[in-house]
XYZ file of C-alpha atoms in Angstrom:
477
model
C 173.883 -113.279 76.153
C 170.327 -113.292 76.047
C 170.137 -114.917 79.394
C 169.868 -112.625 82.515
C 173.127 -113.339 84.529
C 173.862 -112.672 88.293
C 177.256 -111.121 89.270
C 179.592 -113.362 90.753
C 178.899 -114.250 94.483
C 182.001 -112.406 95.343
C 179.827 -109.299 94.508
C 178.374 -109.885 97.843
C 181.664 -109.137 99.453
C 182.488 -105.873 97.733
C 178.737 -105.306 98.418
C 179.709 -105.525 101.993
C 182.773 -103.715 102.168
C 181.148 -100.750 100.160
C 178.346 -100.584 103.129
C 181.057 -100.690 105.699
C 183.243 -97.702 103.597
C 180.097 -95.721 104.277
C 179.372 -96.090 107.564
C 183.128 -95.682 108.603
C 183.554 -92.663 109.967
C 179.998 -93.287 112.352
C 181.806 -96.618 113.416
C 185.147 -94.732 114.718
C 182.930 -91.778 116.528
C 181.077 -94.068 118.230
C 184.266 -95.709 119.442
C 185.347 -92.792 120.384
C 182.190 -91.997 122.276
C 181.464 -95.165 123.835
C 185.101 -97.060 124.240
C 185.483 -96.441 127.955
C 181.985 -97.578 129.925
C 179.852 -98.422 127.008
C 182.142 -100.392 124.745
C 179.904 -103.454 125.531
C 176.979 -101.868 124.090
C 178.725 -100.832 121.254
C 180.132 -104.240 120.061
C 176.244 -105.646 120.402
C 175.059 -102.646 118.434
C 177.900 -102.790 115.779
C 177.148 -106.307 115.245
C 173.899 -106.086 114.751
C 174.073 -103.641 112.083
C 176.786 -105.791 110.209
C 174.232 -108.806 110.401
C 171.835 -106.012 108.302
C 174.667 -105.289 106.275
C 175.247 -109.109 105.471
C 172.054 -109.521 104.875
C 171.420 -106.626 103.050
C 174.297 -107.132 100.499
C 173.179 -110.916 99.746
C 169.577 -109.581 99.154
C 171.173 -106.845 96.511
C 173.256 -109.432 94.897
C 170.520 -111.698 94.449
C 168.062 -109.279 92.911
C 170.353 -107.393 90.414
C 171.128 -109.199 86.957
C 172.244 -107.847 83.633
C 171.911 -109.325 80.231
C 171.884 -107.853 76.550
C 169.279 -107.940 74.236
C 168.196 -105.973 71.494
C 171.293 -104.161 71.110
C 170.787 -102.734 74.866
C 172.611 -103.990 78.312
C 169.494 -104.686 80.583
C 169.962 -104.208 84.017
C 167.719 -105.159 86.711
C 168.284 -104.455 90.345
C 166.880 -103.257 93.248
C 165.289 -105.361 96.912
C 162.018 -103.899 97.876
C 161.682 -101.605 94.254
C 162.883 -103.091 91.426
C 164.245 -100.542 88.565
C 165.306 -101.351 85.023
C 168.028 -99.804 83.110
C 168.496 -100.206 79.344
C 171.822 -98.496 78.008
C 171.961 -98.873 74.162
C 175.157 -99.744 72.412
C 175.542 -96.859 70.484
C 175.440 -94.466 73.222
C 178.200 -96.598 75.095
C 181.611 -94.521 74.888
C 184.250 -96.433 76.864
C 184.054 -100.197 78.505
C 186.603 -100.100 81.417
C 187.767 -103.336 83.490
C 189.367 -103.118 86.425
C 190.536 -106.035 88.687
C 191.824 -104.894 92.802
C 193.315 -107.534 94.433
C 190.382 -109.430 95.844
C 189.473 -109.614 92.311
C 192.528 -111.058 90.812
C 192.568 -114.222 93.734
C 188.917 -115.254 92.309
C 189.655 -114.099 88.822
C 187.123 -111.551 88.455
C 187.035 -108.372 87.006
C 185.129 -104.711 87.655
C 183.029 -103.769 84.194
C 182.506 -99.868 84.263
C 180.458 -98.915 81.137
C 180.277 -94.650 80.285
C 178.178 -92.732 77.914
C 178.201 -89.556 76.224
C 175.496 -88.441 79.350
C 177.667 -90.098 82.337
C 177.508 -87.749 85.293
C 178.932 -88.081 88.587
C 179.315 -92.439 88.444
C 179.577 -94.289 85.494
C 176.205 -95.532 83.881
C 176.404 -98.773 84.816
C 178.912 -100.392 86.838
C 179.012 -104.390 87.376
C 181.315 -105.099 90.184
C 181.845 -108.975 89.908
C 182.305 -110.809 86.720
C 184.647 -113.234 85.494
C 187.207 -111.877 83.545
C 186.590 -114.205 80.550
C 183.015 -112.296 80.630
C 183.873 -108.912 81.156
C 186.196 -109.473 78.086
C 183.089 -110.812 76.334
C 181.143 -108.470 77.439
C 183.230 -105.507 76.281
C 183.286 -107.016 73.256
C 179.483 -107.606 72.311
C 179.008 -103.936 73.393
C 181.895 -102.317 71.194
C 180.894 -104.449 67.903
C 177.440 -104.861 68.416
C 177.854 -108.670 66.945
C 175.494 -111.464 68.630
C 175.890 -114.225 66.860
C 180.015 -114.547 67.757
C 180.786 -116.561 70.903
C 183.619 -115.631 73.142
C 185.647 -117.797 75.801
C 188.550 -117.151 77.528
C 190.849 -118.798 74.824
C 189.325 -116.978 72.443
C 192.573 -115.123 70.516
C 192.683 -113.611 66.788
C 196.510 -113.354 66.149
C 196.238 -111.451 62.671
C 194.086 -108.504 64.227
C 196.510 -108.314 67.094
C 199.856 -107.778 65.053
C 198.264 -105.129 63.503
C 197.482 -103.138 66.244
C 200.133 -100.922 67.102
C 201.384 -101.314 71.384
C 204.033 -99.961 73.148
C 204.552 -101.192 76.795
C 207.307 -99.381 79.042
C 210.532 -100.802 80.447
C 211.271 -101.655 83.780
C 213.730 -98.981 84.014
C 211.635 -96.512 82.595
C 208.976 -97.160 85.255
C 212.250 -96.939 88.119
C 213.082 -93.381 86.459
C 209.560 -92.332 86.522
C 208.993 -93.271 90.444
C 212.388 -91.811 91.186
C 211.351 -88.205 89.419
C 208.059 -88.294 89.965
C 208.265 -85.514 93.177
C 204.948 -87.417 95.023
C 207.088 -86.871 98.043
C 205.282 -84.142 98.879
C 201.957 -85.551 98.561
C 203.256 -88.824 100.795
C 204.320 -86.224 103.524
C 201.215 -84.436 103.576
C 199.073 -87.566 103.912
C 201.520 -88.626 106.485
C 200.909 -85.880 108.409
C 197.310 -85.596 107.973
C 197.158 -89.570 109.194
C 199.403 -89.000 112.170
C 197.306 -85.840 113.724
C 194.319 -87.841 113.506
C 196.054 -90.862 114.931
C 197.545 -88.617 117.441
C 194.408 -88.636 119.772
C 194.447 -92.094 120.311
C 198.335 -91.831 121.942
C 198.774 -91.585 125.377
C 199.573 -88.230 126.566
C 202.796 -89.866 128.799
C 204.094 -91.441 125.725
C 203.860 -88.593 123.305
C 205.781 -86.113 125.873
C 208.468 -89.157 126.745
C 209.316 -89.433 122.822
C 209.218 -85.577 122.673
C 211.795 -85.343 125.470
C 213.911 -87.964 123.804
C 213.851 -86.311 120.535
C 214.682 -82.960 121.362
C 217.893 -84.411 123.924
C 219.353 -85.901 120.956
C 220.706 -82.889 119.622
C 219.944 -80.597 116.291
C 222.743 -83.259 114.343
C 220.836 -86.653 115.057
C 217.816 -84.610 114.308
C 218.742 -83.533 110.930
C 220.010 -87.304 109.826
C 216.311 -88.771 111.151
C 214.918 -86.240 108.773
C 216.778 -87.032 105.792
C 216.547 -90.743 106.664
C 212.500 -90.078 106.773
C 212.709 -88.435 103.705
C 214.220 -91.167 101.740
C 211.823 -93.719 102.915
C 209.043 -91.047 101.615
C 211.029 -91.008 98.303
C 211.298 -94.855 97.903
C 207.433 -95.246 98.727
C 206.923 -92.538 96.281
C 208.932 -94.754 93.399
C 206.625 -98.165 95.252
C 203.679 -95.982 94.771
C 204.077 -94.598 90.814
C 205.860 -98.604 89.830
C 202.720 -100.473 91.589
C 200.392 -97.980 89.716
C 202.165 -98.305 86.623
C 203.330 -101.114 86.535
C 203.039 -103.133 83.282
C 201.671 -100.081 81.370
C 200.931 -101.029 77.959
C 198.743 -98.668 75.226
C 197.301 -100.233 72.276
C 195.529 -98.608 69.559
C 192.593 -100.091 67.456
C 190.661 -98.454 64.755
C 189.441 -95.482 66.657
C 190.245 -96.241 70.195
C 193.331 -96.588 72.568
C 193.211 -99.062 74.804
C 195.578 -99.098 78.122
C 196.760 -101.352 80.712
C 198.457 -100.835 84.088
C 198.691 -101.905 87.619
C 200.425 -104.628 89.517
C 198.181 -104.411 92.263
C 194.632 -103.378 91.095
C 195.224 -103.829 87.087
C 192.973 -101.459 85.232
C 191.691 -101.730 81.052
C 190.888 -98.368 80.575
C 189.296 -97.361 76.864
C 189.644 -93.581 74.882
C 187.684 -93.338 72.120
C 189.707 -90.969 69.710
C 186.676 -89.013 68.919
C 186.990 -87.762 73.106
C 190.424 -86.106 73.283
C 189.863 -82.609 72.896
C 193.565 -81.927 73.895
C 197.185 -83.709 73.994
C 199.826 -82.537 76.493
C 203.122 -83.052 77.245
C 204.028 -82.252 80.992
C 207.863 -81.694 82.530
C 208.038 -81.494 86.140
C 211.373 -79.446 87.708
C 212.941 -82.748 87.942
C 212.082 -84.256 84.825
C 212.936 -81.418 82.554
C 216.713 -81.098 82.763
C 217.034 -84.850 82.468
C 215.050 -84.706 79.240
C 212.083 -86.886 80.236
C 208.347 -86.181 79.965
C 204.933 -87.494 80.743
C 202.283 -87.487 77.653
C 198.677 -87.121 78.376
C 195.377 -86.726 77.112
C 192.170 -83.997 77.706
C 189.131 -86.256 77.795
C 185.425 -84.712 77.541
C 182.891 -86.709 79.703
C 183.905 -89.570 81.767
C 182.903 -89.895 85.730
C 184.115 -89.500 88.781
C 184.622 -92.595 89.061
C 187.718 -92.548 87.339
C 189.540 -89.753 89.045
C 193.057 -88.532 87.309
C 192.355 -91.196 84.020
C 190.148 -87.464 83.180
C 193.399 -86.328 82.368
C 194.516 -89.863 81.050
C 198.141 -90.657 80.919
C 198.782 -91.820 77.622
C 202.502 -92.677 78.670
C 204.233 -92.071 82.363
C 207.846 -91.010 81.135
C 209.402 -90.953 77.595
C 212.302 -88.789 76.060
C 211.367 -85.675 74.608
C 212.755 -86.782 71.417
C 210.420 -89.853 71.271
C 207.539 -88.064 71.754
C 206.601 -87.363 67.903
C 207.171 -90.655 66.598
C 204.917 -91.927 69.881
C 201.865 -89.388 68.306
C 202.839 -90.581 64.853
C 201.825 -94.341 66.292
C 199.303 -93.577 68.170
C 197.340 -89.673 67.422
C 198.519 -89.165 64.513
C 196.323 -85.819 64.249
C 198.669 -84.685 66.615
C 201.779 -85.571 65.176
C 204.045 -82.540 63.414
C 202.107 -79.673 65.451
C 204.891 -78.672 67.828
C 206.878 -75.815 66.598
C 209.019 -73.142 67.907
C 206.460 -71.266 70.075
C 206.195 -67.527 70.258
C 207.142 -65.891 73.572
C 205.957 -63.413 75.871
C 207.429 -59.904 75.670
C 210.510 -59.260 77.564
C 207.922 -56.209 79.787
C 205.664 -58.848 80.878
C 208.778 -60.711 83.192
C 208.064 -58.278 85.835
C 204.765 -59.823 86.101
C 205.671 -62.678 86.360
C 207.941 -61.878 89.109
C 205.747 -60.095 90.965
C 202.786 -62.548 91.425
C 204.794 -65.634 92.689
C 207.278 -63.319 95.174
C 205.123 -60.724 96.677
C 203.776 -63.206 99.078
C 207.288 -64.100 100.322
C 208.283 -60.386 99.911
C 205.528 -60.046 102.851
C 207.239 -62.900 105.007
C 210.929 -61.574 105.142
C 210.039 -58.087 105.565
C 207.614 -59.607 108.537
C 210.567 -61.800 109.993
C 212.908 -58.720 109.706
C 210.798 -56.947 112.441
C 209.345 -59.941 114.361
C 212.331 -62.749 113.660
C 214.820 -60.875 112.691
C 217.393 -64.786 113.417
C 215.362 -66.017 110.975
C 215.130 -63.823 108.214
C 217.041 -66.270 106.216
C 214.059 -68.964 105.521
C 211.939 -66.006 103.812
C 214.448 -65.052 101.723
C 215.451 -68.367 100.121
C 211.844 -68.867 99.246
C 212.140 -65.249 98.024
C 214.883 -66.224 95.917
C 213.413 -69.496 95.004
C 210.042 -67.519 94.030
C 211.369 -65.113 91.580
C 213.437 -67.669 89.852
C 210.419 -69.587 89.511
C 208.792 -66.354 88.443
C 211.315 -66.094 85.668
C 211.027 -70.021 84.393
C 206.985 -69.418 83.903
C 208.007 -66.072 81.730
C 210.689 -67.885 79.897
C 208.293 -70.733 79.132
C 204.833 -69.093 78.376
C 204.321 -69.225 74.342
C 202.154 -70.161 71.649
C 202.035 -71.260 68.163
C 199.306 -71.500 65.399
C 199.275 -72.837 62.402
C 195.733 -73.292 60.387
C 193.291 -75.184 62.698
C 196.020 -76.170 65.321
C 197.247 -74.112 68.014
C 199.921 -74.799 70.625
C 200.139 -73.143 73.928
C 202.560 -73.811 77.064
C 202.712 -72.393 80.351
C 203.957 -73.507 83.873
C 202.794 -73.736 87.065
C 205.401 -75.647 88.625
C 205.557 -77.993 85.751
C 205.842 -76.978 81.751
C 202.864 -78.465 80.173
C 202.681 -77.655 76.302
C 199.258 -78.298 75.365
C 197.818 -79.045 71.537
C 194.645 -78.694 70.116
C 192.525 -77.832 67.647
C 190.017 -75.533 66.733
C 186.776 -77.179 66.769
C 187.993 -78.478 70.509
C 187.899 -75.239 71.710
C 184.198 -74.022 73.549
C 185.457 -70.552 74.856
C 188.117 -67.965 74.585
C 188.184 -65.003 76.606
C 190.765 -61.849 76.840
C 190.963 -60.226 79.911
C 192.924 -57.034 80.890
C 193.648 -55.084 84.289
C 194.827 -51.637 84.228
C 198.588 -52.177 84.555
C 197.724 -54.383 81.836
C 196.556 -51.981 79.738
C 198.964 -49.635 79.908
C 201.647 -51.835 78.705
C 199.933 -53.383 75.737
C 199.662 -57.040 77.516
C 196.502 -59.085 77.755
C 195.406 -62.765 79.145
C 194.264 -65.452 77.339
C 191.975 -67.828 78.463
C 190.603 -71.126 76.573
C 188.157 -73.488 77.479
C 187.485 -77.496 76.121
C 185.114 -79.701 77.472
C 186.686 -82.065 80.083
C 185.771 -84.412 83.022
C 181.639 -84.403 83.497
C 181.063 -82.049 80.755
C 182.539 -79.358 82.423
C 185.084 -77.072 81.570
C 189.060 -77.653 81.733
C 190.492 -73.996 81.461
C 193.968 -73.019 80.198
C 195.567 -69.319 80.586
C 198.492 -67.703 79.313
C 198.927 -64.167 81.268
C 200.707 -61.105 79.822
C 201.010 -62.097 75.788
C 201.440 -59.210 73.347
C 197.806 -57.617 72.737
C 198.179 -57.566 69.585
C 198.757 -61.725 69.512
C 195.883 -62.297 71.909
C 193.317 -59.536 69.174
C 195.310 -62.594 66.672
C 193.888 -65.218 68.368
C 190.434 -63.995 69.036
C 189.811 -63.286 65.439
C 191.654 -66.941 64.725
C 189.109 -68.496 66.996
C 185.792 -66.386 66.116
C 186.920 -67.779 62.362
C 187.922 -63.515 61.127
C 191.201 -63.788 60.143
């Protein structure tokens, strides 16, 4: 690989529609502006700049090439000034591919290289290569060997029976769509799309449909909302199987390597030496059915890879597979989850207090204002404290040498594991009320996406376990 290489020519198209991405929102407020007497001028001036941007991305595709020499990926790029990049192979942490739909019809794939410094985008990022080269590629970068040739038939059946894989089951991946509770998110971006599509609809048609709706009667009205609900549901179970879909991890010597996606299929690498936390998350839904979702604290990474910094090690499992899945594949985390100890029966007021006063507020507010509707306030009331209770009931922690265990809630129980030299920070905090009762808050710190922090808090444990932990941590027990 000595020879500089150009991307693929389809480079020029993502090129293109990465230009165009940018420049979106301009395009639609100049519609806006112009589409009545000046839509003319806009089409000539629209077109015009997408000649530039044609030209522009053939010009950027031409000039940029990549080859490896010396142990370094050398990257030259750049029209009117040309820059160099040289990333050496031992600062490399993680070789990603990742292959959307345009680039599975040309059989391409996206090569996304991070280091140890990688800030906001990955350090180098080749958008069009075959995938026979990106393979390659990731190879002679991980192993550092030159003299080995690669081609797509390339296959080494020992080395792959030894590598331990799991993938998960098609009705796994049903289970985990159908519990995954994303129809909340779904309805909010519905929403959010429809006011700003709402502009462009007629004012006639919008009060027409209004009219319509509201003469149908409170019944028919209910059964379009639970019909409009399910649809959300079943694109929230099309959503989680097309993301997951043909999820497969794989270790090898000290890395995991993991495949998903039906529609944009993504290799994503974690080194072992980068997880500086394992979790095991049950959402409300999940947890009575006994199913969880295992994932993985990673320090460093980019933005580029959004949620993968928490990577999922595996969507949905059974609790009770969970060990022998660490004993496969993190076997330093294997055998660390124990019985946990809880919070003190005095902190539950707490507990309840934070997540109801807010709704406390509402139905005393409705009770003057609304008094007919008093009833929506106090089911969320009711809902709150309960949840108040579950996040008492679950809070604990457990240590044992150089491993500690901690679980709280939000709205999901996540019990997280680590160790000691993973930990940056831990702080105690204490407010008055606090005080008084002999409670404190605990608050660790790792190292997570971008080198910044990823926080975890337990509120109201027993002083006296929190003074525990702080001499635990600063190494004076």
């Amino acid at each position: 690989m000595f020879e500089a290489k150009r991307l693929h020519p389809a480079a020029i198209l993502f090129n293109l529609i990465k230009t165009v991405r940018e420049f979106l929102f301009a395009i639609i407020i100049g519609f806006i502006t112009f589409r009545d007497d000046s839509l003319l001028y806009f089409v000539l001036i629209t077109s015009g700049f997408l000649i530039i941007f044609i030209a522009a991305s053939i010009l950027t595709w031409y000039r940029y090439s990549y080859r490896i020499e010396d142990d370094e990926l050398r990257i030259e790029y750049g029209v009117f000034i040309r820059k160099k990049r040289y990333i050496s192979k031992n600062r490399i942490q993680s070789i990603d591919l990742t292959s959307g739909v345009i680039h599975r019809i040309f059989g391409l794939t996206k090569v996304q290289i991070e280091t140890a410094g990688t800030g906001t985008s990955a350090e180098a990022s080749l958008s069009a290569v075959t995938l026979a080269e990106g393979e390659a590629l990731r190879e002679e970068l991980k192993t550092g060997g030159t003299k080995q040739t690669y081609d797509e038939n390339t296959t080494d059946e020992p080395a792959e029976q030894t590598k331990p894989s799991t993938t998960i089951s098609f009705k796994r991946l049903f289970i985990a769509g159908t519990t995954s509770g994303s129809v909340g998110v779904i309805f909010a971006l519905a929403a959010a799309g429809f006011s700003e599509l709402e502009q462009f609809i007629p004012d006639s048609f919008y009060d027409n449909t209004l009219e319509w709706a509201i003469g149908l009667g409170i019944v028919i009205l209910i059964v379009m909302g639970i019909v409009a609900l399910l649809l959300l549901w079943l694109l929230g179970i099309a959503g989680t199987m097309i993301k997951y879909g043909n999820f497969t991890i794989t270790k090898s010597d000290d890395e995991l390597f993991i495949t998903r996606g039906l529609l944009e299929k993504k290799q994503l690498t974690i080194p072992l030496k980068r997880i500086q936390a394992v979790g095991i998350q049950e959402n409300i839904i999940r947890q009575p059915l006994g199913h969880v979702t295992v994932f993985a604290e990673i320090a460093g990474g980019s933005m580029d890879k959004g949620e993968d910094f928490s990577s999922i090690l595996f969507p949905i499992m059974k609790r009770d597979e969970v060990e022998v899945f660490l004993e496969t594949f993190l076997p330093d985390y294997a055998g660390i989850q124990h019985e946990l100890t809880p919070l003190p029966k005095r902190a539950r007021k707490f507990y309840i207090f934070r997540t109801s006063i807010l709704f406390l507020a509402l139905t005393v507010a409705s009770g003057f204002l609304i008094p007919q509707f008093i009833w929506i306030p106090l089911v969320l009331l009711a809902g709150s404290i309960v949840l108040g209770i579950m996040r008492h009931r679950d809070g604990g922690f457990y240590r044992n040498g150089e491993q500690l265990t901690i679980r709280h809630r939000s709205f999901s129980r996540n019990t997280i594991m680590m160790y000691h030299k993973r930990i940056q920070a831990f702080e105690k905090k204490q407010h008055k009320l606090q005080v008084q009762q002999q409670l404190a808050t605990m608050r660790l710190s790792i190292i997570g996406r971008m080198g910044t922090g990823t926080h975890f808090a337990i509120k109201d444990l027993e002083e006296s376990h929190t003074d525990e932990l702080a001499d635990w941590y600063s190494y004076r027990d």
